[in-house]
Short mmCIF file of C-alpha atoms and ligand atoms in Angstrom, two decimals:
data_model
loop_
_atom_site.label_atom_id
_atom_site.label_comp_id
_atom_site.label_asym_id
_atom_site.label_seq_id
_atom_site.Cartn_x
_atom_site.Cartn_y
_atom_site.Cartn_z
CA UNK A 362 134.82 185.22 180.54
CA UNK A 363 131.52 185.87 178.81
CA UNK A 364 128.27 184.90 180.43
CA UNK A 365 126.14 182.66 178.25
CA UNK A 366 122.58 183.74 177.51
CA UNK A 367 120.04 181.59 179.27
CA UNK A 368 116.43 180.64 178.60
CA UNK A 369 113.90 177.99 179.61
CA UNK A 370 113.75 176.46 176.13
CA UNK A 371 117.28 175.09 176.47
CA UNK A 372 116.15 172.91 179.39
CA UNK A 373 112.86 171.43 178.23
CA UNK A 374 112.42 167.67 178.79
CA UNK A 375 113.09 165.31 175.88
CA UNK A 376 111.62 162.17 177.46
CA UNK A 377 108.71 161.34 179.75
CA UNK A 378 109.68 161.92 183.37
CA UNK A 379 107.77 160.11 186.11
CA UNK A 380 107.64 161.58 189.60
CA UNK A 381 107.55 159.43 192.73
CA UNK A 382 104.23 158.38 194.27
CA UNK A 383 103.04 160.91 196.82
CA UNK A 384 105.00 163.76 195.24
CA UNK A 385 103.58 167.09 196.45
CA UNK A 386 102.17 169.38 193.77
CA UNK A 387 100.87 172.76 194.79
CA UNK A 388 101.02 176.50 194.66
CA UNK A 389 101.82 179.15 197.24
CA UNK A 390 100.84 182.59 198.41
CA UNK A 391 101.53 184.68 201.53
CA UNK A 392 99.23 186.69 203.78
CA UNK A 393 100.35 190.25 203.10
CA UNK A 394 100.60 189.67 199.38
CA UNK A 395 96.98 188.54 199.02
CA UNK A 396 94.79 189.15 202.06
CA UNK A 397 94.40 192.93 201.85
CA UNK A 398 93.95 195.39 204.69
CA UNK A 399 96.88 194.16 206.79
CA UNK A 400 97.22 197.57 208.40
CA UNK A 401 98.97 196.46 211.58
CA UNK A 402 102.33 195.22 210.31
CA UNK A 403 105.69 196.75 209.42
CA UNK A 404 105.14 196.34 205.67
CA UNK A 405 101.93 198.39 205.63
CA UNK A 406 103.77 201.18 207.46
CA UNK A 407 106.72 200.85 205.06
CA UNK A 408 104.43 201.19 202.04
CA UNK A 409 103.25 204.55 203.43
CA UNK A 410 106.77 205.71 204.36
CA UNK A 411 108.12 208.39 201.95
CA UNK A 412 111.60 206.87 202.43
CA UNK A 413 110.55 203.49 201.05
CA UNK A 414 111.01 202.55 197.39
CA UNK A 415 107.57 200.91 197.24
CA UNK A 416 105.91 201.62 193.92
CA UNK A 417 102.42 201.35 195.42
CA UNK A 418 100.61 200.22 198.57
CA UNK A 419 99.20 196.73 199.10
CA UNK A 420 95.70 198.07 199.89
CA UNK A 421 93.07 195.41 199.23
CA UNK A 422 95.63 193.01 197.69
CA UNK A 423 93.53 190.22 196.11
CA UNK A 424 91.05 190.09 199.01
CA UNK A 425 92.11 186.51 199.76
CA UNK A 426 90.93 187.17 203.31
CA UNK A 427 87.35 186.94 201.96
CA UNK A 428 87.86 185.06 198.70
CA UNK A 429 90.11 182.17 199.72
CA UNK A 430 87.47 179.58 198.82
CA UNK A 431 87.27 180.88 195.27
CA UNK A 432 91.04 180.55 194.87
CA UNK A 433 91.12 177.12 196.48
CA UNK A 434 88.33 175.92 194.17
CA UNK A 435 90.55 176.86 191.25
CA UNK A 436 93.54 175.04 192.79
CA UNK A 437 91.42 171.91 193.17
CA UNK A 438 89.69 172.27 189.79
CA UNK A 439 92.10 170.08 187.82
CA UNK A 440 92.08 167.27 190.36
CA UNK A 441 95.88 166.94 190.44
CA UNK A 442 97.14 169.36 193.06
CA UNK A 443 97.48 167.85 196.52
CA UNK A 444 99.16 170.65 198.45
CA UNK A 445 98.68 174.36 199.15
CA UNK A 446 101.00 176.79 200.92
CA UNK A 447 99.80 180.00 202.59
CA UNK A 448 100.82 182.03 205.61
CA UNK A 449 99.47 183.24 208.92
CA UNK A 450 99.47 186.98 209.44
CA UNK A 451 101.09 187.36 212.86
CA UNK A 452 99.81 190.95 213.20
CA UNK A 453 96.20 189.77 212.88
CA UNK A 454 96.63 186.89 215.33
CA UNK A 455 98.56 188.96 217.91
CA UNK A 456 97.58 192.57 217.23
CA UNK A 457 99.14 193.81 220.47
CA UNK A 458 101.80 192.11 222.54
CA UNK A 459 100.32 189.08 224.32
CA UNK A 460 96.81 189.81 223.05
CA UNK A 461 95.65 186.99 220.80
CA UNK A 462 92.66 187.29 218.49
CA UNK A 463 90.37 184.27 218.59
CA UNK A 464 88.59 185.65 215.54
CA UNK A 465 91.81 185.63 213.52
CA UNK A 466 92.75 182.15 214.74
CA UNK A 467 89.29 180.91 213.80
CA UNK A 468 89.68 182.45 210.36
CA UNK A 469 92.91 180.53 209.74
CA UNK A 470 91.29 177.34 211.01
CA UNK A 471 88.61 177.83 208.35
CA UNK A 472 91.25 178.43 205.66
CA UNK A 473 93.03 175.19 206.65
CA UNK A 474 89.73 173.33 206.65
CA UNK A 475 88.86 174.71 203.22
CA UNK A 476 92.25 173.52 201.89
CA UNK A 477 91.75 170.05 203.35
CA UNK A 478 88.13 169.75 202.18
CA UNK A 479 89.39 170.21 198.62
CA UNK A 480 91.83 167.31 198.94
CA UNK A 481 94.93 169.46 199.46
CA UNK A 482 97.37 169.31 202.37
CA UNK A 483 98.07 172.72 203.91
CA UNK A 484 101.58 174.04 204.40
CA UNK A 485 101.21 176.88 206.89
CA UNK A 486 103.98 179.48 206.99
CA UNK A 487 104.27 181.22 210.36
CA UNK A 488 106.35 184.19 209.19
CA UNK A 489 106.39 185.44 205.61
CA UNK A 490 108.22 188.81 205.74
CA UNK A 491 105.68 190.73 207.86
CA UNK A 492 106.09 191.50 211.56
CA UNK A 493 103.45 193.12 213.81
CA UNK A 494 104.00 196.84 214.28
CA UNK A 495 104.26 196.48 218.05
CA UNK A 496 107.17 194.03 217.66
CA UNK A 497 108.82 196.06 214.91
CA UNK A 498 108.72 199.18 217.09
CA UNK A 499 110.69 197.34 219.77
CA UNK A 500 113.65 196.60 217.56
CA UNK A 501 112.47 193.85 215.22
CA UNK A 502 114.87 191.22 213.85
CA UNK A 503 118.15 192.92 214.75
CA UNK A 504 117.17 192.65 218.42
CA UNK A 505 117.19 189.27 220.20
CA UNK A 506 113.94 190.03 222.08
CA UNK A 507 112.04 189.06 218.93
CA UNK A 508 113.08 185.43 219.30
CA UNK A 509 110.93 184.79 222.37
CA UNK A 510 108.09 186.84 220.95
CA UNK A 511 108.03 184.78 217.78
CA UNK A 512 108.28 181.56 219.82
CA UNK A 513 105.24 182.51 221.90
CA UNK A 514 103.29 183.24 218.71
CA UNK A 515 104.28 179.80 217.38
CA UNK A 516 103.14 178.12 220.60
CA UNK A 517 99.74 179.81 220.57
CA UNK A 518 99.03 179.47 216.84
CA UNK A 519 100.20 175.84 216.62
CA UNK A 520 98.08 174.84 219.62
CA UNK A 521 95.04 176.62 218.15
CA UNK A 522 95.34 175.07 214.67
CA UNK A 523 96.15 171.65 216.07
CA UNK A 524 97.10 168.28 214.61
CA UNK A 525 94.19 167.94 212.19
CA UNK A 526 95.19 171.07 210.32
CA UNK A 527 98.96 171.43 210.63
CA UNK A 528 100.25 168.86 208.19
CA UNK A 529 103.18 170.90 206.88
CA UNK A 530 104.63 173.99 208.47
CA UNK A 531 107.25 176.52 207.40
CA UNK A 532 108.56 178.40 210.42
CA UNK A 533 110.13 181.34 208.59
CA UNK A 534 110.10 182.24 204.91
CA UNK A 535 113.44 183.23 203.41
CA UNK A 536 115.31 184.51 206.48
CA UNK A 537 118.14 185.72 204.23
CA UNK A 538 115.78 187.98 202.33
CA UNK A 539 114.36 189.46 205.55
CA UNK A 540 117.89 190.14 206.82
CA UNK A 541 119.44 191.29 203.55
CA UNK A 542 116.67 193.35 202.00
CA UNK A 543 115.66 194.89 205.34
CA UNK A 544 119.00 195.49 207.02
CA UNK A 545 121.66 195.62 204.29
CA UNK A 546 120.08 196.69 201.00
CA UNK A 547 117.38 198.65 202.85
CA UNK A 548 114.49 198.22 200.42
CA UNK A 549 112.37 196.19 202.85
CA UNK A 550 111.45 197.46 206.33
CA UNK A 551 113.11 198.71 208.46
CA UNK A 552 115.16 200.16 205.56
CA UNK A 553 118.60 199.84 207.19
CA UNK A 554 121.96 199.68 205.36
CA UNK A 555 124.28 198.02 207.83
CA UNK A 556 126.09 194.69 207.39
CA UNK A 557 126.30 194.26 211.18
CA UNK A 558 122.54 194.70 211.58
CA UNK A 559 122.09 192.19 208.75
CA UNK A 560 124.33 189.76 210.65
CA UNK A 561 122.39 190.22 213.91
CA UNK A 562 119.08 189.77 212.09
CA UNK A 563 120.36 186.60 210.39
CA UNK A 564 121.38 185.15 213.76
CA UNK A 565 118.04 186.02 215.36
CA UNK A 566 116.08 184.55 212.47
CA UNK A 567 117.95 181.27 212.86
CA UNK A 568 117.45 181.28 216.64
CA UNK A 569 113.75 182.02 216.10
CA UNK A 570 113.49 179.13 213.65
CA UNK A 571 115.08 176.71 216.16
CA UNK A 572 112.80 177.80 219.01
CA UNK A 573 109.74 178.07 216.79
CA UNK A 574 110.42 174.57 215.47
CA UNK A 575 110.60 173.24 219.01
CA UNK A 576 107.36 175.02 220.02
CA UNK A 577 105.43 173.84 216.96
CA UNK A 578 106.63 170.24 217.33
CA UNK A 579 105.74 170.31 221.04
CA UNK A 580 102.16 171.34 220.14
CA UNK A 581 101.81 169.14 217.04
CA UNK A 582 104.52 166.46 216.90
CA UNK A 583 103.46 165.15 213.48
CA UNK A 584 103.49 168.52 211.70
CA UNK A 585 106.22 168.28 209.03
CA UNK A 586 108.04 171.46 209.91
CA UNK A 587 110.95 173.17 208.18
CA UNK A 588 112.72 176.35 207.20
CA UNK A 589 112.26 177.72 203.66
CA UNK A 590 115.45 179.17 202.23
CA UNK A 591 115.91 181.64 199.38
CA UNK A 592 118.67 180.11 197.30
CA UNK A 593 120.50 181.63 194.35
CA UNK A 594 123.21 180.17 192.17
CA UNK A 595 125.91 182.77 192.83
CA UNK A 596 128.61 182.90 190.11
CA UNK A 597 131.46 185.19 189.04
CA UNK A 598 131.67 186.58 185.52
CA UNK A 599 135.49 186.40 185.59
CA UNK A 600 137.08 183.92 188.04
CA UNK A 601 140.35 185.92 187.90
CA UNK A 602 138.53 188.99 189.15
CA UNK A 603 139.40 188.92 192.86
CA UNK A 604 137.02 191.73 193.82
CA UNK A 605 134.05 190.04 192.14
CA UNK A 606 135.00 186.68 193.65
CA UNK A 607 135.22 188.17 197.14
CA UNK A 608 131.88 189.87 196.70
CA UNK A 609 130.34 186.63 195.37
CA UNK A 610 131.62 184.73 198.40
CA UNK A 611 130.16 187.34 200.75
CA UNK A 612 126.78 187.32 199.00
CA UNK A 613 126.70 183.56 198.79
CA UNK A 614 127.50 183.13 202.47
CA UNK A 615 125.11 185.76 203.76
CA UNK A 616 122.27 184.71 201.42
CA UNK A 617 122.64 180.94 201.36
CA UNK A 618 125.68 179.35 203.00
CA UNK A 619 125.15 180.67 206.52
CA UNK A 620 121.62 179.21 206.69
CA UNK A 621 122.45 175.84 205.14
CA UNK A 622 125.48 175.50 207.45
CA UNK A 623 123.41 176.51 210.50
CA UNK A 624 120.80 173.83 209.83
CA UNK A 625 123.49 171.21 209.32
CA UNK A 626 125.85 172.07 212.18
CA UNK A 627 123.62 173.84 214.70
CA UNK A 628 126.11 176.72 214.84
CA UNK A 629 125.78 180.41 214.16
CA UNK A 630 129.24 181.11 212.75
CA UNK A 631 131.33 183.49 210.65
CA UNK A 632 128.93 186.43 210.74
CA UNK A 633 131.71 188.89 211.54
CA UNK A 634 132.37 191.05 214.60
CA UNK A 635 128.71 191.84 215.37
CA UNK A 636 127.78 188.25 216.24
CA UNK A 637 129.80 185.84 218.39
CA UNK A 638 129.94 182.24 217.23
CA UNK A 639 127.41 180.20 219.16
CA UNK A 640 125.99 176.70 219.15
CA UNK A 641 122.20 177.10 219.22
CA UNK A 642 120.37 174.41 221.20
CA UNK A 643 118.06 172.37 218.98
CA UNK A 644 119.21 174.01 215.73
CA UNK A 645 121.18 171.11 214.20
CA UNK A 646 118.81 169.16 211.96
CA UNK A 647 115.85 171.26 213.12
CA UNK A 648 113.59 170.34 210.26
CA UNK A 649 111.57 167.52 208.84
CA UNK A 650 112.43 168.98 205.43
CA UNK A 651 114.23 171.99 204.04
CA UNK A 652 112.42 174.30 201.61
CA UNK A 653 114.22 175.55 198.51
CA UNK A 654 112.97 178.77 196.93
CA UNK A 655 114.77 179.37 193.69
CA UNK A 656 114.37 182.08 191.09
CA UNK A 657 117.72 183.12 189.68
CA UNK A 658 121.44 182.94 189.18
CA UNK A 659 123.41 185.93 190.39
CA UNK A 660 126.56 186.70 188.43
CA UNK A 661 128.95 189.14 190.09
CA UNK A 662 131.21 191.44 188.12
CA UNK A 663 133.44 194.05 189.78
CA UNK A 664 133.16 196.35 186.77
CA UNK A 665 129.34 196.41 186.70
CA UNK A 666 126.95 198.65 188.65
CA UNK A 667 126.05 197.03 192.00
CA UNK A 668 128.68 194.37 191.12
CA UNK A 669 125.95 192.58 189.16
CA UNK A 670 126.68 191.45 185.64
CA UNK A 671 123.93 192.45 183.19
CA UNK A 672 122.11 189.64 181.42
CA UNK A 673 123.61 189.06 177.96
CA UNK A 674 121.65 189.57 174.76
CA UNK A 675 119.47 186.52 174.10
CA UNK A 676 118.66 185.74 177.73
CA UNK A 677 115.01 185.31 178.63
CA UNK A 678 114.52 188.10 181.15
CA UNK A 679 111.49 188.06 183.45
CA UNK A 680 109.49 191.03 184.75
CA UNK A 681 111.75 190.88 187.82
CA UNK A 682 114.81 191.77 185.72
CA UNK A 683 116.58 188.43 186.14
CA UNK A 684 116.71 185.66 183.55
CA UNK A 685 115.31 182.14 183.50
CA UNK A 686 118.25 179.92 184.51
CA UNK A 687 116.88 176.42 185.26
CA UNK A 688 120.20 174.64 186.01
CA UNK A 689 120.66 176.89 189.04
CA UNK A 690 117.76 175.07 190.68
CA UNK A 691 119.75 171.84 190.42
CA UNK A 692 122.73 173.48 192.10
CA UNK A 693 120.50 174.69 194.94
CA UNK A 694 118.74 171.35 195.40
CA UNK A 695 122.08 169.55 195.71
CA UNK A 696 123.26 172.13 198.20
CA UNK A 697 120.07 171.88 200.27
CA UNK A 698 120.54 168.11 200.34
CA UNK A 699 123.79 168.59 202.29
CA UNK A 700 121.58 169.27 205.31
CA UNK A 701 120.62 165.58 204.99
CA UNK A 702 116.96 166.58 205.25
CA UNK A 703 114.32 165.81 202.62
CA UNK A 704 113.88 168.73 200.24
CA UNK A 705 110.72 170.44 198.95
CA UNK A 706 110.76 173.18 196.32
CA UNK A 707 108.54 175.55 198.29
CA UNK A 708 108.74 178.36 195.71
CA UNK A 709 109.69 178.65 192.06
CA UNK A 710 107.92 180.73 189.45
CA UNK A 711 108.09 183.29 186.69
CA UNK A 712 106.81 186.86 186.53
CA UNK A 713 105.64 187.40 182.96
CA UNK A 714 102.73 188.60 180.84
CA UNK A 715 103.41 185.74 178.42
CA UNK A 716 101.82 182.61 179.86
CA UNK A 717 103.46 180.35 177.28
CA UNK A 718 106.81 181.37 178.78
CA UNK A 719 105.49 180.52 182.26
CA UNK A 720 104.71 177.00 181.00
CA UNK A 721 108.23 176.72 179.57
CA UNK A 722 109.67 177.90 182.91
CA UNK A 723 107.70 175.24 184.80
CA UNK A 724 108.68 172.46 182.39
CA UNK A 725 112.35 173.40 182.42
CA UNK A 726 112.61 173.73 186.20
CA UNK A 727 110.77 170.43 186.72
CA UNK A 728 113.12 168.73 184.26
CA UNK A 729 116.10 169.97 186.27
CA UNK A 730 114.42 168.95 189.55
CA UNK A 731 113.83 165.46 188.21
CA UNK A 732 117.50 165.14 187.26
CA UNK A 733 118.52 166.22 190.77
CA UNK A 734 116.48 163.30 192.10
CA UNK A 735 117.43 160.64 189.61
CA UNK A 736 121.03 161.58 188.83
CA UNK A 737 122.15 163.12 192.12
CA UNK A 738 119.96 161.29 194.61
CA UNK A 739 118.34 164.41 196.07
CA UNK A 740 115.41 163.33 198.26
CA UNK A 741 112.95 165.75 196.65
CA UNK A 742 109.41 165.45 197.96
CA UNK A 743 107.49 168.17 196.11
CA UNK A 744 107.29 171.24 193.90
CA UNK A 745 105.32 174.37 194.76
CA UNK A 746 104.73 176.95 192.05
CA UNK A 747 104.90 180.61 193.11
CA UNK A 748 102.27 181.85 192.98
CA UNK A 749 98.65 180.77 193.03
CA UNK A 750 97.38 184.16 191.84
CA UNK A 751 99.04 187.40 190.82
CA UNK A 752 99.69 189.36 193.99
CA UNK A 753 101.49 192.21 195.76
CA UNK A 754 105.16 191.80 194.87
CA UNK A 755 106.52 193.81 197.82
CA UNK A 756 108.41 196.96 196.78
CA UNK A 757 107.45 196.30 193.13
CA UNK A 758 103.73 196.42 193.86
CA UNK A 759 101.30 194.82 191.42
CA UNK A 760 103.57 195.04 188.34
CA UNK A 761 105.11 191.54 188.24
CA UNK A 762 102.62 188.80 187.37
CA UNK A 763 103.58 185.42 188.84
CA UNK A 764 100.16 183.77 189.05
CA UNK A 765 98.77 180.65 187.43
CA UNK A 766 95.62 182.69 187.97
CA UNK A 767 95.50 186.35 186.94
CA UNK A 768 93.70 189.00 188.96
CA UNK A 769 91.76 191.60 187.02
CA UNK A 770 92.37 194.68 189.15
CA UNK A 771 90.12 196.80 186.89
CA UNK A 772 87.23 194.42 187.30
CA UNK A 773 86.53 193.72 190.96
CA UNK A 774 89.61 191.55 191.47
CA UNK A 775 88.09 188.89 189.21
CA UNK A 776 90.05 185.65 189.06
CA UNK A 777 91.27 184.81 185.54
CA UNK A 778 92.74 181.30 185.31
CA UNK A 779 95.59 181.05 182.81
CA UNK A 780 96.47 178.11 180.53
CA UNK A 781 99.48 177.48 182.81
CA UNK A 782 97.00 176.42 185.52
CA UNK A 783 95.73 173.66 183.22
CA UNK A 784 99.30 172.74 182.28
CA UNK A 785 100.37 172.51 185.91
CA UNK A 786 97.25 170.53 186.80
CA UNK A 787 97.89 168.06 184.03
CA UNK A 788 101.45 167.45 185.26
CA UNK A 789 100.16 167.05 188.80
CA UNK A 790 97.27 164.76 187.86
CA UNK A 791 99.45 162.43 185.79
CA UNK A 792 102.42 162.81 188.17
CA UNK A 793 104.68 163.11 185.16
CA UNK A 794 106.18 165.55 182.74
CA UNK A 795 105.54 164.52 179.15
CA UNK A 796 107.27 166.36 176.27
CA UNK A 797 104.15 165.82 174.14
CA UNK A 798 102.07 167.69 176.71
CA UNK A 799 104.75 170.37 177.02
CA UNK A 800 104.59 170.83 173.24
CA UNK A 801 100.87 171.60 173.41
CA UNK A 802 101.54 174.52 175.75
CA UNK A 803 105.03 175.68 174.71
CA UNK A 804 106.20 176.86 171.32
CA UNK A 805 102.78 177.01 169.69
CA UNK A 806 102.63 180.78 169.82
CA UNK A 807 98.94 180.54 170.62
CA UNK A 808 98.86 181.24 174.31
CA UNK A 809 98.52 184.74 175.60
CA UNK A 810 98.64 186.39 179.05
C1 BGC B 369 109.13 185.48 198.35
C2 BGC B 369 107.78 185.86 197.79
C3 BGC B 369 107.97 186.68 196.53
C4 BGC B 369 108.65 185.79 195.51
C5 BGC B 369 108.83 186.40 194.13
C6 BGC B 369 110.15 185.12 197.31
O1 BGC B 369 111.30 185.80 197.59
O2 BGC B 369 109.00 184.50 199.34
O3 BGC B 369 107.08 186.56 198.79
O4 BGC B 369 106.78 187.18 196.03
O5 BGC B 369 109.93 185.46 196.00
O6 BGC B 369 109.72 187.47 194.12
#
């Protein structure tokens, strides 16, 4: 079977699409990718480790720690966005075990307040890939001790931020990426290549979500709290290729299926010999929503390097190396809906130097999202573009540019809003996607980086 080339332009809307009242429109970032100077977590250490594949260190990032108001002003500028997602840096709030920093907690209170003052609802992520060094040294996610440590952090931080600030919460960002990239592929800390360690980490991340959810809801019962899942549309290049199919099933289960099943059934199951099946108290339905974070299809091919089929000629390939494949978002939204929880797209975005292509990506993925609501009945509550500004893209450093707002790293980290910010704001302000508006941003050949 040949894989068809794929590009955003094939999925642009052809009619005006209205979104439901109260639909959430926002952008997202994460502490380590923007704050700068997060010297006390496992990622900072990994960036300095000669064994790591990191292309550069995070360093000052975008200095969001000091410049969050500037970024939030830009988010609010168009008057349409009503939502903003960012994360707490655990290593700043609890720099040593059991020692909590009031200064850091106060800082995050001010960030929440600044979000709210600008008419946006905060979504606060409690864990976005980084773990304090003290916890990482004690075994990190492959060791069950982390579950209670994370729960205590959730208790303290949720109580400190309180009901006026915690409107939406994500307990853990992309547990499958933490487990897979850190413990199986080995390009994230702690750099392990062991499917059993990946399985143990996956189980602990799910346990930590269930207990974290309980702790956050105990402190702030009205906080809309959920788990944000990395979801790919995993396919096989040749369905008769048993090896590729087996690999696809493994990848799909470990990256997506295990987490969706766990939320639905409350069971940790089928992780292989390293993890016994177990029903986790409070896990079933532990969410007021489920977050979908979608970027790519993943086509497996037993004959290709890393079992990954190369993108065919004609595909629109992003700076991340994968192609724009909007229908995969529909597949993931329908799958997330099997949890029977409301769904929010908590991340979706394109790394590119061509901002016109970013606008096409947004339009195409929103078109598909709208169809998932209207044709398949998915209870979709919002769409969050990744990311607010360009930022530190983990092992790839500052190369990939995802932001609606560029960062001029040669010029004092100056914020450079892109046309896609205006495009996104116009969609948000009108609460609809209009092909006539899309046509003013896409296909004109006039928009640059
Ligand atoms: C992560 C972000 C990352 C983005 C783009 C998601 O996996 O949550 O931290 O920057 O994808 O690669």
